[in-house]
mmCIF file of C-alpha atoms in Angstrom:
data_model
loop_
_atom_site.group_PDB
_atom_site.id
_atom_site.type_symbol
_atom_site.label_atom_id
_atom_site.label_comp_id
_atom_site.label_asym_id
_atom_site.label_seq_id
_atom_site.Cartn_x
_atom_site.Cartn_y
_atom_site.Cartn_z
ATOM 1 C CA MET A 1 73.850 80.877 59.205
ATOM 2 C CA THR A 2 70.261 80.806 60.500
ATOM 3 C CA ASN A 3 68.629 80.153 63.828
ATOM 4 C CA ASP A 4 67.708 76.706 62.489
ATOM 5 C CA THR A 5 71.372 75.769 62.024
ATOM 6 C CA GLU A 6 72.093 72.546 63.923
ATOM 7 C CA PHE A 7 75.187 71.798 65.973
ATOM 8 C CA LYS A 8 76.463 69.198 68.427
ATOM 9 C CA ALA A 9 76.933 69.829 72.125
ATOM 10 C CA TRP A 10 77.784 67.714 75.149
ATOM 11 C CA ARG A 11 74.892 68.585 77.418
ATOM 12 C CA VAL A 12 74.118 67.686 81.029
ATOM 13 C CA GLN A 13 70.577 67.052 82.203
ATOM 14 C CA GLU A 14 69.002 65.842 85.425
ATOM 15 C CA GLN A 15 67.384 62.386 85.355
ATOM 16 C CA ASP A 16 65.823 60.961 88.530
ATOM 17 C CA GLY A 17 68.173 62.952 90.746
ATOM 18 C CA GLU A 18 71.295 62.094 88.751
ATOM 19 C CA TYR A 19 73.134 64.306 86.285
ATOM 20 C CA ILE A 20 73.853 62.662 82.950
ATOM 21 C CA GLY A 21 75.991 64.108 80.180
ATOM 22 C CA SER A 22 75.588 63.130 76.545
ATOM 23 C CA GLU A 23 75.999 64.485 73.031
ATOM 24 C CA GLN A 24 72.880 66.192 71.759
ATOM 25 C CA THR A 25 71.823 68.121 68.680
ATOM 26 C CA LEU A 26 70.875 71.755 69.312
ATOM 27 C CA HIS A 27 69.961 74.736 67.170
ATOM 28 C CA VAL A 28 71.601 78.152 67.165
ATOM 29 C CA SER A 29 68.224 79.501 68.320
ATOM 30 C CA ASP A 30 68.724 77.578 71.587
ATOM 31 C CA LEU A 31 71.622 79.836 72.525
ATOM 32 C CA PRO A 32 71.106 82.958 74.664
ATOM 33 C CA GLU A 33 70.725 86.371 73.065
ATOM 34 C CA ASN A 34 74.162 88.006 73.138
ATOM 35 C CA ASP A 35 76.504 90.099 70.981
ATOM 36 C CA VAL A 36 78.861 87.565 69.420
ATOM 37 C CA LEU A 37 78.159 84.157 67.892
ATOM 38 C CA ILE A 38 81.296 81.994 67.802
ATOM 39 C CA ARG A 39 81.925 78.705 66.048
ATOM 40 C CA VAL A 40 83.948 76.825 68.655
ATOM 41 C CA SER A 41 86.654 74.454 67.433
ATOM 42 C CA HIS A 42 88.348 73.724 70.769
ATOM 43 C CA SER A 43 87.699 73.900 74.496
ATOM 44 C CA SER A 44 89.714 72.973 77.576
ATOM 45 C CA LEU A 45 88.812 70.741 80.518
ATOM 46 C CA ASN A 46 88.771 72.244 84.004
ATOM 47 C CA TYR A 47 87.784 71.207 87.505
ATOM 48 C CA LYS A 48 84.897 73.670 87.371
ATOM 49 C CA ASP A 49 83.580 71.864 84.280
ATOM 50 C CA ALA A 50 83.617 68.629 86.240
ATOM 51 C CA LEU A 51 81.657 70.271 89.047
ATOM 52 C CA SER A 52 79.100 71.613 86.588
ATOM 53 C CA ALA A 53 78.739 68.204 84.953
ATOM 54 C CA SER A 54 78.130 66.617 88.364
ATOM 55 C CA GLY A 55 75.193 68.948 89.064
ATOM 56 C CA ASN A 56 76.977 71.220 91.511
ATOM 57 C CA LYS A 57 74.475 74.063 91.996
ATOM 58 C CA GLY A 58 77.221 76.350 93.267
ATOM 59 C CA VAL A 59 78.568 76.350 89.706
ATOM 60 C CA THR A 60 75.494 75.799 87.538
ATOM 61 C CA ARG A 61 72.002 76.591 88.770
ATOM 62 C CA ASN A 62 69.814 75.344 85.928
ATOM 63 C CA PHE A 63 69.838 72.234 83.765
ATOM 64 C CA PRO A 64 69.940 71.093 80.975
ATOM 65 C CA HIS A 65 73.242 72.867 80.498
ATOM 66 C CA THR A 66 76.327 72.796 78.272
ATOM 67 C CA PRO A 67 79.545 73.102 80.357
ATOM 68 C CA GLY A 68 82.881 74.387 79.112
ATOM 69 C CA ILE A 69 84.338 77.484 80.798
ATOM 70 C CA ASP A 70 86.822 77.893 77.921
ATOM 71 C CA ALA A 71 86.255 78.263 74.201
ATOM 72 C CA ALA A 72 88.297 79.217 71.160
ATOM 73 C CA GLY A 73 87.159 79.625 67.601
ATOM 74 C CA GLU A 74 85.925 81.999 64.923
ATOM 75 C CA VAL A 75 83.369 84.790 65.048
ATOM 76 C CA VAL A 76 80.336 84.036 62.869
ATOM 77 C CA GLU A 77 78.139 87.014 63.732
ATOM 78 C CA ALA A 78 78.707 90.158 65.813
ATOM 79 C CA SER A 79 76.095 92.783 66.641
ATOM 80 C CA ALA A 80 78.311 94.820 68.995
ATOM 81 C CA GLY A 81 81.924 95.231 69.997
ATOM 82 C CA PRO A 82 85.133 95.351 67.940
ATOM 83 C CA PHE A 83 84.827 91.899 66.335
ATOM 84 C CA SER A 84 83.801 90.932 62.800
ATOM 85 C CA PRO A 85 82.962 87.606 61.147
ATOM 86 C CA GLY A 86 86.146 85.637 60.585
ATOM 87 C CA ASP A 87 88.001 87.039 63.595
ATOM 88 C CA LYS A 88 89.718 84.402 65.756
ATOM 89 C CA VAL A 89 88.886 84.814 69.451
ATOM 90 C CA LEU A 90 89.036 83.024 72.776
ATOM 91 C CA VAL A 91 86.733 83.254 75.764
ATOM 92 C CA THR A 92 87.544 82.276 79.346
ATOM 93 C CA GLY A 93 85.822 82.982 82.624
ATOM 94 C CA TYR A 94 82.883 85.279 83.345
ATOM 95 C CA ASP A 95 79.725 83.148 83.179
ATOM 96 C CA LEU A 96 80.748 80.938 80.257
ATOM 97 C CA GLY A 97 80.071 77.272 80.976
ATOM 98 C CA MET A 98 78.519 78.078 84.317
ATOM 99 C CA ASN A 99 75.038 79.411 83.590
ATOM 100 C CA THR A 100 75.728 80.406 79.979
ATOM 101 C CA ASP A 101 76.138 77.497 77.548
ATOM 102 C CA GLY A 102 79.846 76.900 77.131
ATOM 103 C CA GLY A 103 82.619 75.507 75.000
ATOM 104 C CA PHE A 104 81.484 71.881 75.049
ATOM 105 C CA GLY A 105 79.128 72.961 72.263
ATOM 106 C CA GLU A 106 80.167 73.747 68.702
ATOM 107 C CA TYR A 107 78.622 77.230 68.993
ATOM 108 C CA ILE A 108 78.373 79.777 71.785
ATOM 109 C CA ARG A 109 76.817 83.234 71.913
ATOM 110 C CA VAL A 110 78.395 85.629 74.415
ATOM 111 C CA PRO A 111 78.783 89.345 75.204
ATOM 112 C CA ALA A 112 81.513 91.100 73.225
ATOM 113 C CA GLY A 113 83.104 92.048 76.551
ATOM 114 C CA TRP A 114 83.984 88.419 77.199
ATOM 115 C CA CYS A 115 86.034 87.942 74.013
ATOM 116 C CA VAL A 116 89.793 88.303 73.624
ATOM 117 C CA SER A 117 91.532 88.453 70.253
ATOM 118 C CA MET A 118 93.594 85.369 69.528
ATOM 119 C CA PRO A 119 97.237 86.147 70.364
ATOM 120 C CA ARG A 120 99.545 86.441 67.372
ATOM 121 C CA GLY A 121 100.902 83.103 66.220
ATOM 122 C CA TRP A 122 98.329 81.008 68.057
ATOM 123 C CA GLU A 123 95.732 78.628 66.738
ATOM 124 C CA ALA A 124 92.620 77.740 68.733
ATOM 125 C CA ARG A 125 94.108 74.475 69.971
ATOM 126 C CA THR A 126 97.184 76.213 71.370
ATOM 127 C CA ALA A 127 94.988 78.707 73.218
ATOM 128 C CA MET A 128 92.990 75.873 74.757
ATOM 129 C CA ILE A 129 96.083 73.963 75.841
ATOM 130 C CA TYR A 130 96.513 76.856 78.257
ATOM 131 C CA GLY A 131 92.858 77.802 78.781
ATOM 132 C CA THR A 132 91.649 79.006 82.161
ATOM 133 C CA ALA A 133 94.182 76.776 83.899
ATOM 134 C CA GLY A 134 97.115 78.325 82.051
ATOM 135 C CA LEU A 135 95.737 81.813 82.504
ATOM 136 C CA THR A 136 95.390 81.159 86.233
ATOM 137 C CA ALA A 137 98.936 79.818 86.476
ATOM 138 C CA GLY A 138 100.220 82.892 84.654
ATOM 139 C CA LEU A 139 98.320 85.229 86.960
ATOM 140 C CA CYS A 140 99.706 83.394 90.010
ATOM 141 C CA VAL A 141 103.261 83.770 88.767
ATOM 142 C CA GLN A 142 102.664 87.393 87.783
ATOM 143 C CA LYS A 143 101.502 88.199 91.313
ATOM 144 C CA LEU A 144 104.641 86.657 92.790
ATOM 145 C CA LEU A 145 106.799 88.661 90.408
ATOM 146 C CA THR A 146 104.906 91.850 91.250
ATOM 147 C CA MET A 147 105.688 91.214 94.931
ATOM 148 C CA GLY A 148 109.378 90.967 94.092
ATOM 149 C CA ALA A 149 109.872 87.209 93.857
ATOM 150 C CA ALA A 150 113.226 86.373 92.263
ATOM 151 C CA PRO A 151 115.142 83.120 91.664
ATOM 152 C CA GLU A 152 118.030 84.129 93.941
ATOM 153 C CA GLN A 153 115.694 84.210 96.951
ATOM 154 C CA GLY A 154 115.434 80.426 97.047
ATOM 155 C CA LYS A 155 113.094 77.584 96.222
ATOM 156 C CA VAL A 156 109.531 78.174 95.072
ATOM 157 C CA ALA A 157 106.906 75.530 95.793
ATOM 158 C CA VAL A 158 103.938 74.559 93.636
ATOM 159 C CA SER A 159 101.209 72.532 95.333
ATOM 160 C CA GLY A 160 98.883 70.374 93.275
ATOM 161 C CA ALA A 161 101.693 70.366 90.750
ATOM 162 C CA SER A 162 100.301 67.532 88.621
ATOM 163 C CA GLY A 163 97.077 69.394 87.914
ATOM 164 C CA ALA A 164 96.228 71.607 84.977
ATOM 165 C CA VAL A 165 97.176 74.836 86.801
ATOM 166 C CA GLY A 166 100.100 73.446 88.743
ATOM 167 C CA SER A 167 101.848 71.841 85.789
ATOM 168 C CA VAL A 168 101.867 75.105 83.819
ATOM 169 C CA ALA A 169 103.109 76.974 86.906
ATOM 170 C CA VAL A 170 105.967 74.484 87.292
ATOM 171 C CA GLU A 171 107.150 74.906 83.723
ATOM 172 C CA LEU A 172 106.711 78.676 83.667
ATOM 173 C CA LEU A 173 108.594 79.218 86.918
ATOM 174 C CA ALA A 174 111.386 76.899 85.790
ATOM 175 C CA ASN A 175 111.628 78.772 82.478
ATOM 176 C CA LEU A 176 111.969 82.019 84.449
ATOM 177 C CA GLY A 177 114.962 80.598 86.316
ATOM 178 C CA PHE A 178 113.349 79.558 89.608
ATOM 179 C CA GLU A 179 114.272 76.383 91.474
ATOM 180 C CA VAL A 180 110.882 74.702 91.604
ATOM 181 C CA VAL A 181 109.760 72.180 94.200
ATOM 182 C CA ALA A 182 106.684 70.370 92.925
ATOM 183 C CA ILE A 183 104.306 68.995 95.562
ATOM 184 C CA SER A 184 101.936 66.312 94.313
ATOM 185 C CA GLY A 185 99.965 63.383 95.624
ATOM 186 C CA LYS A 186 100.631 61.568 92.357
ATOM 187 C CA GLN A 187 104.132 60.166 92.741
ATOM 188 C CA ASP A 188 103.806 58.324 89.432
ATOM 189 C CA HIS A 189 103.949 61.758 87.821
ATOM 190 C CA ALA A 190 107.301 62.683 89.379
ATOM 191 C CA ASP A 191 109.253 62.126 86.166
ATOM 192 C CA ALA A 192 106.793 64.227 84.186
ATOM 193 C CA LEU A 193 107.117 67.078 86.678
ATOM 194 C CA LYS A 194 110.905 66.912 86.504
ATOM 195 C CA HIS A 195 110.612 66.992 82.719
ATOM 196 C CA LEU A 196 108.626 70.250 83.085
ATOM 197 C CA GLY A 197 111.503 71.706 85.109
ATOM 198 C CA ALA A 198 110.935 70.767 88.752
ATOM 199 C CA SER A 199 114.210 70.236 90.569
ATOM 200 C CA GLU A 200 112.506 68.228 93.294
ATOM 201 C CA VAL A 201 109.167 66.448 93.700
ATOM 202 C CA LEU A 202 107.638 65.997 97.137
ATOM 203 C CA GLY A 203 104.629 63.944 98.122
ATOM 204 C CA ARG A 204 101.430 65.173 99.728
ATOM 205 C CA ASP A 205 102.941 64.470 103.162
ATOM 206 C CA ALA A 206 105.132 67.556 102.729
ATOM 207 C CA LEU A 207 102.009 69.534 103.596
ATOM 208 C CA ALA A 208 100.582 67.140 106.175
ATOM 209 C CA ALA A 209 98.839 68.756 109.133
ATOM 210 C CA GLU A 210 101.138 69.904 111.950
ATOM 211 C CA LYS A 211 99.966 71.274 115.289
ATOM 212 C CA LYS A 212 102.740 73.850 115.408
ATOM 213 C CA PRO A 213 101.616 77.294 114.180
ATOM 214 C CA MET A 214 104.984 77.869 112.453
ATOM 215 C CA LEU A 215 107.518 75.550 110.849
ATOM 216 C CA LYS A 216 111.083 75.921 109.647
ATOM 217 C CA PRO A 217 111.126 78.034 106.470
ATOM 218 C CA ALA A 218 111.563 75.854 103.404
ATOM 219 C CA PHE A 219 110.361 77.975 100.469
ATOM 220 C CA ALA A 220 110.977 81.564 99.424
ATOM 221 C CA ASN A 221 107.614 81.764 97.639
ATOM 222 C CA ALA A 222 104.874 79.437 96.476
ATOM 223 C CA VAL A 223 101.925 78.861 94.167
ATOM 224 C CA ASP A 224 99.065 77.009 95.856
ATOM 225 C CA THR A 225 96.405 75.407 93.672
ATOM 226 C CA VAL A 226 94.585 73.272 96.271
ATOM 227 C CA GLY A 227 93.552 75.471 99.218
ATOM 228 C CA GLY A 228 92.326 74.014 102.521
ATOM 229 C CA GLY A 229 94.719 72.345 104.926
ATOM 230 C CA PRO A 230 97.677 72.130 102.516
ATOM 231 C CA LEU A 231 97.600 75.904 102.035
ATOM 232 C CA ALA A 232 97.594 76.430 105.792
ATOM 233 C CA GLU A 233 100.661 74.187 106.124
ATOM 234 C CA LEU A 234 102.395 75.874 103.204
ATOM 235 C CA LEU A 235 102.016 79.265 104.856
ATOM 236 C CA LYS A 236 103.926 77.965 107.867
ATOM 237 C CA GLN A 237 106.964 77.167 105.696
ATOM 238 C CA ILE A 238 107.530 80.407 103.785
ATOM 239 C CA HIS A 239 110.697 82.433 104.303
ATOM 240 C CA PRO A 240 110.342 85.916 105.843
ATOM 241 C CA GLY A 241 108.945 88.374 103.317
ATOM 242 C CA GLY A 242 107.818 85.627 100.967
ATOM 243 C CA SER A 243 104.471 85.254 99.230
ATOM 244 C CA VAL A 244 101.980 82.544 98.377
ATOM 245 C CA SER A 245 99.595 83.084 95.477
ATOM 246 C CA CYS A 246 96.489 80.922 95.855
ATOM 247 C CA CYS A 247 93.862 80.022 93.286
ATOM 248 C CA GLY A 248 92.180 76.716 94.134
ATOM 249 C CA LEU A 249 89.995 74.863 96.606
ATOM 250 C CA VAL A 250 90.143 71.200 95.626
ATOM 251 C CA ALA A 251 91.274 70.450 99.212
ATOM 252 C CA GLY A 252 88.463 72.598 100.588
ATOM 253 C CA PRO A 253 87.461 76.258 100.851
ATOM 254 C CA GLN A 254 88.171 76.566 104.566
ATOM 255 C CA LEU A 255 91.500 78.021 105.701
ATOM 256 C CA GLU A 256 92.389 77.379 109.324
ATOM 257 C CA THR A 257 95.562 79.253 110.136
ATOM 258 C CA THR A 258 96.992 81.882 112.481
ATOM 259 C CA VAL A 259 98.204 85.406 111.943
ATOM 260 C CA LEU A 260 101.757 84.370 112.878
ATOM 261 C CA PRO A 261 103.160 83.890 109.353
ATOM 262 C CA PHE A 262 101.928 87.376 108.522
ATOM 263 C CA ILE A 263 103.004 89.275 111.625
ATOM 264 C CA LEU A 264 106.214 87.379 112.499
ATOM 265 C CA ARG A 265 107.565 86.752 109.005
ATOM 266 C CA GLY A 266 105.791 89.426 107.010
ATOM 267 C CA ASN A 267 104.425 86.885 104.548
ATOM 268 C CA ASN A 268 101.795 87.661 101.919
ATOM 269 C CA LEU A 269 98.799 85.585 100.863
ATOM 270 C CA LEU A 270 97.827 86.660 97.347
ATOM 271 C CA GLY A 271 94.414 85.757 96.006
ATOM 272 C CA VAL A 272 94.181 85.098 92.270
ATOM 273 C CA ASP A 273 90.966 85.461 90.284
ATOM 274 C CA SER A 274 90.979 84.485 86.618
ATOM 275 C CA VAL A 275 87.227 84.824 86.032
ATOM 276 C CA GLU A 276 86.032 88.394 86.493
ATOM 277 C CA ILE A 277 89.239 90.359 85.955
ATOM 278 C CA PRO A 278 89.326 92.978 83.166
ATOM 279 C CA LEU A 279 89.945 91.796 79.618
ATOM 280 C CA ALA A 280 93.151 93.827 79.446
ATOM 281 C CA GLU A 281 94.656 91.784 82.277
ATOM 282 C CA LYS A 282 93.740 88.552 80.525
ATOM 283 C CA GLN A 283 95.100 89.781 77.208
ATOM 284 C CA ALA A 284 98.407 90.748 78.837
ATOM 285 C CA VAL A 285 98.947 87.230 80.176
ATOM 286 C CA TRP A 286 97.858 85.586 76.911
ATOM 287 C CA ASP A 287 100.329 87.753 75.016
ATOM 288 C CA LYS A 288 103.117 86.660 77.358
ATOM 289 C CA PHE A 289 102.285 82.992 76.887
ATOM 290 C CA SER A 290 102.349 83.450 73.117
ATOM 291 C CA GLY A 291 105.776 85.072 73.510
ATOM 292 C CA ASP A 292 108.462 84.864 76.179
ATOM 293 C CA TRP A 293 106.366 82.768 78.575
ATOM 294 C CA ALA A 294 105.678 79.962 76.115
ATOM 295 C CA CYS A 295 105.547 76.568 77.848
ATOM 296 C CA LYS A 296 106.601 74.324 74.987
ATOM 297 C CA LYS A 297 106.705 71.127 77.043
ATOM 298 C CA THR A 298 103.143 71.644 78.205
ATOM 299 C CA GLU A 299 102.095 72.334 74.627
ATOM 300 C CA ALA A 300 103.799 69.152 73.412
ATOM 301 C CA SER A 301 102.281 66.923 76.108
ATOM 302 C CA ALA A 302 98.653 68.089 75.863
ATOM 303 C CA ARG A 303 96.095 65.362 75.187
ATOM 304 C CA ASP A 304 93.190 65.786 72.747
ATOM 305 C CA ILE A 305 89.801 64.161 73.216
ATOM 306 C CA GLY A 306 86.437 64.207 71.454
ATOM 307 C CA ARG A 307 83.013 64.859 72.945
ATOM 308 C CA GLY A 308 82.473 61.127 73.457
ATOM 309 C CA GLU A 309 85.372 61.022 75.921
ATOM 310 C CA LEU A 310 84.212 63.933 78.070
ATOM 311 C CA ASP A 311 82.271 61.922 80.632
ATOM 312 C CA GLY A 312 85.228 59.791 81.704
ATOM 313 C CA ALA A 313 87.672 62.688 81.639
ATOM 314 C CA LEU A 314 85.456 64.884 83.838
ATOM 315 C CA LYS A 315 84.846 62.087 86.342
ATOM 316 C CA ALA A 316 88.619 61.621 86.596
ATOM 317 C CA PHE A 317 88.869 65.269 87.691
ATOM 318 C CA LEU A 318 86.454 64.651 90.550
ATOM 319 C CA LYS A 319 88.379 61.542 91.636
ATOM 320 C CA GLY A 320 91.673 63.433 91.658
ATOM 321 C CA GLU A 321 92.977 61.219 88.873
ATOM 322 C CA SER A 322 93.460 63.855 86.176
ATOM 323 C CA ALA A 323 96.860 65.231 85.235
ATOM 324 C CA GLY A 324 98.242 67.599 82.629
ATOM 325 C CA LYS A 325 96.298 69.465 79.985
ATOM 326 C CA ILE A 326 93.303 68.002 78.149
ATOM 327 C CA VAL A 327 91.870 69.719 75.074
ATOM 328 C CA LEU A 328 88.429 69.098 73.624
ATOM 329 C CA ASP A 329 88.608 69.041 69.817
ATOM 330 C CA HIS A 330 85.154 69.276 68.299
ATOM 331 C CA SER A 331 86.385 67.735 65.052
ATOM 332 C CA ARG A 332 87.196 64.446 66.801
ATOM 333 C CA GLN A 333 84.575 61.734 66.907
#
């Protein structure tokens, strides 16, 4: 391995005010100076990748840029940290794929403090079926459990249930014995959500805007992946003492609500960050997914694509047309 070693990457550059993604040939010397050089075999598609590819400066400041906030593969070189050449690792969050070239390239170079050892029994593809989306879903569920959520309390809702985070949350909660109500604007995915374990699938109108500051309690707890108005409406429908873990903003970052769900019902709004949390917290969730929390239906239904299919897949995210888990396999043409 030398700095002249060539590799392929799906790279986004600005052309006449538009952001165009295409496969390009780079050299290892083009990567930033960091502790660990990783040969990436798989990545995972996320909404944040779609934003980066569209030129969103809130995600990526400088272009040309290689997106991909997830990566899994094998260590090639390590100048610091506990890793050695040949070790299998995965990287999610921190600055990967945002302003540091990410997993849509066949090589990345990152700080040792960003790397997690591959959980026992997993290959890179399995890790990327879950990726940041799966990690986020696991953290959302973990927060509910920490707050005392239990199946006997009643139904648990998952908003944005057809998405990458929501679909994993549906299956995980169902596996843990919860009665899951999936809320999705994609009614053609109702059967798939029931296959994952949802007992009921509601349309987007279940969280349509209501003028009333409180509504009849419908859910003991909830996972919200969309934010904005739907989250505000969800908060109005939580049973006393219940919690909502929130992790997304596809419906907008603004939250217009009242204090009434919190002071009249004692509800909890739990923020979930999967990016900057300590490695130990990430490792704990990964280890659960590789063990008792395994979501076998999600694993079986994941779709693999090559770099040439990235453009269409990322644009589908921005149009709200993406569903389920999509894995980038660098060996596919």
